[in-house]
C-alpha cells in the first residue's frame, strides 16, 4: 500500500497515531495492544526516514516517539480530551442518579438532558469545588 501525504499531513498523522495508541494502551500495563504499538513504531520509523529525527528515538531497538515529541504539547491535547470526557461522564452519571437510574426513553430524555446541562454549567463555573461526599457512606 502506498500513501502520499504532505509533510504537515504526515506530522498530523503522527499526532493521531500517538493519541490513539495512548488512549488504547496507556492504562493497560503489560497487557498492551502490541499491534497498535507496532503501527506507531512504523510511523515513527518513517518519520526518521523523512528527516524528522527530533520526533523519534529508539528504545530497545524500536522506533518510538521521542521525549521532545511527547513533551511538545501533545499531552495538553490529551488532557483537554480527558477533562471533557471526565466532566461529561460525571454529569451524566449524576443526572441519571438523580433520576433513580430509570431507563431513559422519549418520555424522560428531556429531563435527563436538562439535569446534564445543569451539571455541566456547574462544572464549567466551579469545576469540582462544590462536590461533597458523605464519608459516612463509605
JSON list of C-alpha atoms in Angstrom, two decimals:
[
{"chain": "A", "resi": 1, "resn": "UNK", "atom": "CA", "xyz": [0.00, 0.00, 0.00]},
{"chain": "A", "resi": 2, "resn": "UNK", "atom": "CA", "xyz": [1.20, 3.47, -0.77]},
{"chain": "A", "resi": 3, "resn": "UNK", "atom": "CA", "xyz": [0.01, 6.68, 0.86]},
{"chain": "A", "resi": 4, "resn": "UNK", "atom": "CA", "xyz": [1.01, 10.16, -0.26]},
{"chain": "A", "resi": 5, "resn": "UNK", "atom": "CA", "xyz": [0.99, 12.85, 2.40]},
{"chain": "A", "resi": 6, "resn": "UNK", "atom": "CA", "xyz": [2.45, 16.31, 2.68]},
{"chain": "A", "resi": 7, "resn": "UNK", "atom": "CA", "xyz": [4.94, 16.82, 5.49]},
{"chain": "A", "resi": 8, "resn": "UNK", "atom": "CA", "xyz": [2.28, 18.64, 7.52]},
{"chain": "A", "resi": 9, "resn": "UNK", "atom": "CA", "xyz": [-0.28, 15.86, 6.94]},
{"chain": "A", "resi": 10, "resn": "UNK", "atom": "CA", "xyz": [2.25, 13.24, 7.98]},
{"chain": "A", "resi": 11, "resn": "UNK", "atom": "CA", "xyz": [3.00, 15.23, 11.15]},
{"chain": "A", "resi": 12, "resn": "UNK", "atom": "CA", "xyz": [-0.73, 15.26, 11.95]},
{"chain": "A", "resi": 13, "resn": "UNK", "atom": "CA", "xyz": [-0.88, 11.51, 11.31]},
{"chain": "A", "resi": 14, "resn": "UNK", "atom": "CA", "xyz": [1.91, 11.04, 13.86]},
{"chain": "A", "resi": 15, "resn": "UNK", "atom": "CA", "xyz": [-0.12, 13.05, 16.37]},
{"chain": "A", "resi": 16, "resn": "UNK", "atom": "CA", "xyz": [-3.25, 10.99, 15.71]},
{"chain": "A", "resi": 17, "resn": "UNK", "atom": "CA", "xyz": [-1.38, 7.68, 15.96]},
{"chain": "A", "resi": 18, "resn": "UNK", "atom": "CA", "xyz": [0.24, 8.73, 19.22]},
{"chain": "A", "resi": 19, "resn": "UNK", "atom": "CA", "xyz": [-3.05, 9.93, 20.72]},
{"chain": "A", "resi": 20, "resn": "UNK", "atom": "CA", "xyz": [-4.87, 6.78, 19.62]},
{"chain": "A", "resi": 21, "resn": "UNK", "atom": "CA", "xyz": [-2.19, 4.49, 21.00]},
{"chain": "A", "resi": 22, "resn": "UNK", "atom": "CA", "xyz": [-2.10, 6.50, 24.24]},
{"chain": "A", "resi": 23, "resn": "UNK", "atom": "CA", "xyz": [-5.87, 6.11, 24.68]},
{"chain": "A", "resi": 24, "resn": "UNK", "atom": "CA", "xyz": [-5.72, 2.37, 23.94]},
{"chain": "A", "resi": 25, "resn": "UNK", "atom": "CA", "xyz": [-2.57, 1.40, 25.82]},
{"chain": "A", "resi": 26, "resn": "UNK", "atom": "CA", "xyz": [-1.57, 3.94, 28.47]},
{"chain": "A", "resi": 27, "resn": "UNK", "atom": "CA", "xyz": [-3.52, 2.21, 31.25]},
{"chain": "A", "resi": 28, "resn": "UNK", "atom": "CA", "xyz": [-3.00, -1.41, 30.18]},
{"chain": "A", "resi": 29, "resn": "UNK", "atom": "CA", "xyz": [0.43, -2.09, 31.73]},
{"chain": "A", "resi": 30, "resn": "UNK", "atom": "CA", "xyz": [1.87, -5.32, 30.33]},
{"chain": "A", "resi": 31, "resn": "UNK", "atom": "CA", "xyz": [-1.44, -6.21, 28.64]},
{"chain": "A", "resi": 32, "resn": "UNK", "atom": "CA", "xyz": [-0.91, -3.76, 25.76]},
{"chain": "A", "resi": 33, "resn": "UNK", "atom": "CA", "xyz": [-2.38, -3.99, 22.28]},
{"chain": "A", "resi": 34, "resn": "UNK", "atom": "CA", "xyz": [1.00, -4.59, 20.68]},
{"chain": "A", "resi": 35, "resn": "UNK", "atom": "CA", "xyz": [-0.31, -4.33, 17.13]},
{"chain": "A", "resi": 36, "resn": "UNK", "atom": "CA", "xyz": [-1.03, -0.64, 17.79]},
{"chain": "A", "resi": 37, "resn": "UNK", "atom": "CA", "xyz": [2.47, -0.21, 19.23]},
{"chain": "A", "resi": 38, "resn": "UNK", "atom": "CA", "xyz": [3.83, -1.74, 16.04]},
{"chain": "A", "resi": 39, "resn": "UNK", "atom": "CA", "xyz": [1.90, 0.66, 13.79]},
{"chain": "A", "resi": 40, "resn": "UNK", "atom": "CA", "xyz": [3.02, 3.62, 15.89]},
{"chain": "A", "resi": 41, "resn": "UNK", "atom": "CA", "xyz": [6.62, 2.40, 15.67]},
{"chain": "A", "resi": 42, "resn": "UNK", "atom": "CA", "xyz": [6.35, 2.01, 11.90]},
{"chain": "A", "resi": 43, "resn": "UNK", "atom": "CA", "xyz": [5.12, 5.58, 11.54]},
{"chain": "A", "resi": 44, "resn": "UNK", "atom": "CA", "xyz": [7.86, 6.98, 13.77]},
{"chain": "A", "resi": 45, "resn": "UNK", "atom": "CA", "xyz": [10.45, 4.97, 11.84]},
{"chain": "A", "resi": 46, "resn": "UNK", "atom": "CA", "xyz": [9.09, 6.60, 8.66]},
{"chain": "A", "resi": 47, "resn": "UNK", "atom": "CA", "xyz": [9.38, 9.98, 10.40]},
{"chain": "A", "resi": 48, "resn": "UNK", "atom": "CA", "xyz": [13.08, 9.39, 10.85]},
{"chain": "A", "resi": 49, "resn": "UNK", "atom": "CA", "xyz": [13.39, 8.43, 7.19]},
{"chain": "A", "resi": 50, "resn": "UNK", "atom": "CA", "xyz": [11.59, 11.66, 6.27]},
{"chain": "A", "resi": 51, "resn": "UNK", "atom": "CA", "xyz": [14.17, 13.73, 8.18]},
{"chain": "A", "resi": 52, "resn": "UNK", "atom": "CA", "xyz": [12.02, 14.26, 11.28]},
{"chain": "A", "resi": 53, "resn": "UNK", "atom": "CA", "xyz": [14.71, 12.88, 13.57]},
{"chain": "A", "resi": 54, "resn": "UNK", "atom": "CA", "xyz": [13.72, 15.07, 16.53]},
{"chain": "A", "resi": 55, "resn": "UNK", "atom": "CA", "xyz": [10.34, 13.31, 16.73]},
{"chain": "A", "resi": 56, "resn": "UNK", "atom": "CA", "xyz": [11.65, 9.78, 17.18]},
{"chain": "A", "resi": 57, "resn": "UNK", "atom": "CA", "xyz": [14.14, 7.83, 19.23]},
{"chain": "A", "resi": 58, "resn": "UNK", "atom": "CA", "xyz": [15.00, 4.19, 19.74]},
{"chain": "A", "resi": 59, "resn": "UNK", "atom": "CA", "xyz": [14.02, 2.22, 22.81]},
{"chain": "A", "resi": 60, "resn": "UNK", "atom": "CA", "xyz": [15.15, -1.39, 22.95]},
{"chain": "A", "resi": 61, "resn": "UNK", "atom": "CA", "xyz": [15.72, -1.31, 19.20]},
{"chain": "A", "resi": 62, "resn": "UNK", "atom": "CA", "xyz": [12.24, 0.01, 18.39]},
{"chain": "A", "resi": 63, "resn": "UNK", "atom": "CA", "xyz": [11.38, 3.43, 16.99]},
{"chain": "A", "resi": 64, "resn": "UNK", "atom": "CA", "xyz": [9.20, 5.30, 19.49]},
{"chain": "A", "resi": 65, "resn": "UNK", "atom": "CA", "xyz": [8.04, 8.90, 19.89]},
{"chain": "A", "resi": 66, "resn": "UNK", "atom": "CA", "xyz": [10.88, 10.99, 21.27]},
{"chain": "A", "resi": 67, "resn": "UNK", "atom": "CA", "xyz": [10.74, 12.79, 24.59]},
{"chain": "A", "resi": 68, "resn": "UNK", "atom": "CA", "xyz": [10.68, 16.04, 22.58]},
{"chain": "A", "resi": 69, "resn": "UNK", "atom": "CA", "xyz": [7.59, 14.82, 20.70]},
{"chain": "A", "resi": 70, "resn": "UNK", "atom": "CA", "xyz": [5.83, 13.64, 23.86]},
{"chain": "A", "resi": 71, "resn": "UNK", "atom": "CA", "xyz": [6.55, 16.85, 25.75]},
{"chain": "A", "resi": 72, "resn": "UNK", "atom": "CA", "xyz": [5.80, 19.12, 22.80]},
{"chain": "A", "resi": 73, "resn": "UNK", "atom": "CA", "xyz": [2.16, 19.76, 23.64]},
{"chain": "A", "resi": 74, "resn": "UNK", "atom": "CA", "xyz": [0.53, 16.52, 22.54]},
{"chain": "A", "resi": 75, "resn": "UNK", "atom": "CA", "xyz": [-0.33, 15.65, 26.14]},
{"chain": "A", "resi": 76, "resn": "UNK", "atom": "CA", "xyz": [-2.08, 19.01, 26.51]},
{"chain": "A", "resi": 77, "resn": "UNK", "atom": "CA", "xyz": [-4.48, 17.87, 23.78]},
{"chain": "A", "resi": 78, "resn": "UNK", "atom": "CA", "xyz": [-4.93, 14.51, 25.51]},
{"chain": "A", "resi": 79, "resn": "UNK", "atom": "CA", "xyz": [-5.57, 16.23, 28.85]},
{"chain": "A", "resi": 80, "resn": "UNK", "atom": "CA", "xyz": [-8.18, 18.54, 27.28]},
{"chain": "A", "resi": 81, "resn": "UNK", "atom": "CA", "xyz": [-9.95, 15.48, 25.91]},
{"chain": "A", "resi": 82, "resn": "UNK", "atom": "CA", "xyz": [-9.74, 13.62, 29.23]},
{"chain": "A", "resi": 83, "resn": "UNK", "atom": "CA", "xyz": [-11.08, 16.63, 31.16]},
{"chain": "A", "resi": 84, "resn": "UNK", "atom": "CA", "xyz": [-14.04, 16.99, 28.81]},
{"chain": "A", "resi": 85, "resn": "UNK", "atom": "CA", "xyz": [-14.83, 13.29, 28.90]},
{"chain": "A", "resi": 86, "resn": "UNK", "atom": "CA", "xyz": [-14.49, 13.22, 32.70]},
{"chain": "A", "resi": 87, "resn": "UNK", "atom": "CA", "xyz": [-17.00, 16.03, 33.20]},
{"chain": "A", "resi": 88, "resn": "UNK", "atom": "CA", "xyz": [-19.42, 14.64, 30.59]},
{"chain": "A", "resi": 89, "resn": "UNK", "atom": "CA", "xyz": [-19.41, 11.19, 32.20]},
{"chain": "A", "resi": 90, "resn": "UNK", "atom": "CA", "xyz": [-19.72, 12.64, 35.70]},
{"chain": "A", "resi": 91, "resn": "UNK", "atom": "CA", "xyz": [-22.58, 14.93, 34.67]},
{"chain": "A", "resi": 92, "resn": "UNK", "atom": "CA", "xyz": [-24.49, 12.10, 33.02]},
{"chain": "A", "resi": 93, "resn": "UNK", "atom": "CA", "xyz": [-23.91, 9.72, 35.94]},
{"chain": "A", "resi": 94, "resn": "UNK", "atom": "CA", "xyz": [-25.13, 12.32, 38.42]},
{"chain": "A", "resi": 95, "resn": "UNK", "atom": "CA", "xyz": [-28.15, 13.19, 36.28]},
{"chain": "A", "resi": 96, "resn": "UNK", "atom": "CA", "xyz": [-29.09, 9.51, 35.98]},
{"chain": "A", "resi": 97, "resn": "UNK", "atom": "CA", "xyz": [-28.56, 9.03, 39.73]},
{"chain": "A", "resi": 98, "resn": "UNK", "atom": "CA", "xyz": [-30.86, 11.99, 40.41]},
{"chain": "A", "resi": 99, "resn": "UNK", "atom": "CA", "xyz": [-33.48, 10.20, 38.32]},
{"chain": "A", "resi": 100, "resn": "UNK", "atom": "CA", "xyz": [-33.00, 6.97, 40.30]},
{"chain": "A", "resi": 101, "resn": "UNK", "atom": "CA", "xyz": [-31.26, 5.34, 37.31]},
{"chain": "A", "resi": 102, "resn": "UNK", "atom": "CA", "xyz": [-34.54, 4.71, 35.50]},
{"chain": "A", "resi": 103, "resn": "UNK", "atom": "CA", "xyz": [-34.25, 3.63, 31.86]},
{"chain": "A", "resi": 104, "resn": "UNK", "atom": "CA", "xyz": [-34.15, 6.66, 29.59]},
{"chain": "A", "resi": 105, "resn": "UNK", "atom": "CA", "xyz": [-36.66, 6.90, 26.76]},
{"chain": "A", "resi": 106, "resn": "UNK", "atom": "CA", "xyz": [-38.51, 9.64, 24.89]},
{"chain": "A", "resi": 107, "resn": "UNK", "atom": "CA", "xyz": [-40.70, 10.39, 27.93]},
{"chain": "A", "resi": 108, "resn": "UNK", "atom": "CA", "xyz": [-37.83, 11.35, 30.25]},
{"chain": "A", "resi": 109, "resn": "UNK", "atom": "CA", "xyz": [-34.96, 12.16, 27.89]},
{"chain": "A", "resi": 110, "resn": "UNK", "atom": "CA", "xyz": [-35.56, 15.91, 28.19]},
{"chain": "A", "resi": 111, "resn": "UNK", "atom": "CA", "xyz": [-35.35, 15.70, 31.98]},
{"chain": "A", "resi": 112, "resn": "UNK", "atom": "CA", "xyz": [-32.04, 13.86, 31.70]},
{"chain": "A", "resi": 113, "resn": "UNK", "atom": "CA", "xyz": [-30.73, 16.44, 29.22]},
{"chain": "A", "resi": 114, "resn": "UNK", "atom": "CA", "xyz": [-31.80, 19.29, 31.47]},
{"chain": "A", "resi": 115, "resn": "UNK", "atom": "CA", "xyz": [-30.10, 17.80, 34.53]},
{"chain": "A", "resi": 116, "resn": "UNK", "atom": "CA", "xyz": [-26.99, 17.01, 32.46]},
{"chain": "A", "resi": 117, "resn": "UNK", "atom": "CA", "xyz": [-26.76, 20.60, 31.22]},
{"chain": "A", "resi": 118, "resn": "UNK", "atom": "CA", "xyz": [-27.19, 21.94, 34.77]},
{"chain": "A", "resi": 119, "resn": "UNK", "atom": "CA", "xyz": [-24.27, 19.81, 35.97]},
{"chain": "A", "resi": 120, "resn": "UNK", "atom": "CA", "xyz": [-22.13, 20.84, 33.00]},
{"chain": "A", "resi": 121, "resn": "UNK", "atom": "CA", "xyz": [-22.85, 24.51, 33.74]},
{"chain": "A", "resi": 122, "resn": "UNK", "atom": "CA", "xyz": [-21.85, 23.96, 37.36]},
{"chain": "A", "resi": 123, "resn": "UNK", "atom": "CA", "xyz": [-18.62, 22.21, 36.37]},
{"chain": "A", "resi": 124, "resn": "UNK", "atom": "CA", "xyz": [-17.77, 24.93, 33.85]},
{"chain": "A", "resi": 125, "resn": "UNK", "atom": "CA", "xyz": [-18.18, 27.59, 36.52]},
{"chain": "A", "resi": 126, "resn": "UNK", "atom": "CA", "xyz": [-16.72, 25.80, 39.56]},
{"chain": "A", "resi": 127, "resn": "UNK", "atom": "CA", "xyz": [-15.02, 22.58, 38.40]},
{"chain": "A", "resi": 128, "resn": "UNK", "atom": "CA", "xyz": [-15.36, 20.03, 41.20]},
{"chain": "A", "resi": 129, "resn": "UNK", "atom": "CA", "xyz": [-15.15, 22.59, 44.02]},
{"chain": "A", "resi": 130, "resn": "UNK", "atom": "CA", "xyz": [-18.79, 22.11, 45.05]},
{"chain": "A", "resi": 131, "resn": "UNK", "atom": "CA", "xyz": [-18.81, 18.32, 45.04]},
{"chain": "A", "resi": 132, "resn": "UNK", "atom": "CA", "xyz": [-19.22, 16.97, 48.57]},
{"chain": "A", "resi": 133, "resn": "UNK", "atom": "CA", "xyz": [-19.14, 13.36, 49.68]},
{"chain": "A", "resi": 134, "resn": "UNK", "atom": "CA", "xyz": [-20.74, 11.94, 52.76]},
{"chain": "A", "resi": 135, "resn": "UNK", "atom": "CA", "xyz": [-17.83, 9.96, 54.17]},
{"chain": "A", "resi": 136, "resn": "UNK", "atom": "CA", "xyz": [-20.22, 8.05, 56.43]},
{"chain": "A", "resi": 137, "resn": "UNK", "atom": "CA", "xyz": [-21.39, 6.08, 53.39]},
{"chain": "A", "resi": 138, "resn": "UNK", "atom": "CA", "xyz": [-18.00, 4.54, 52.64]}
]
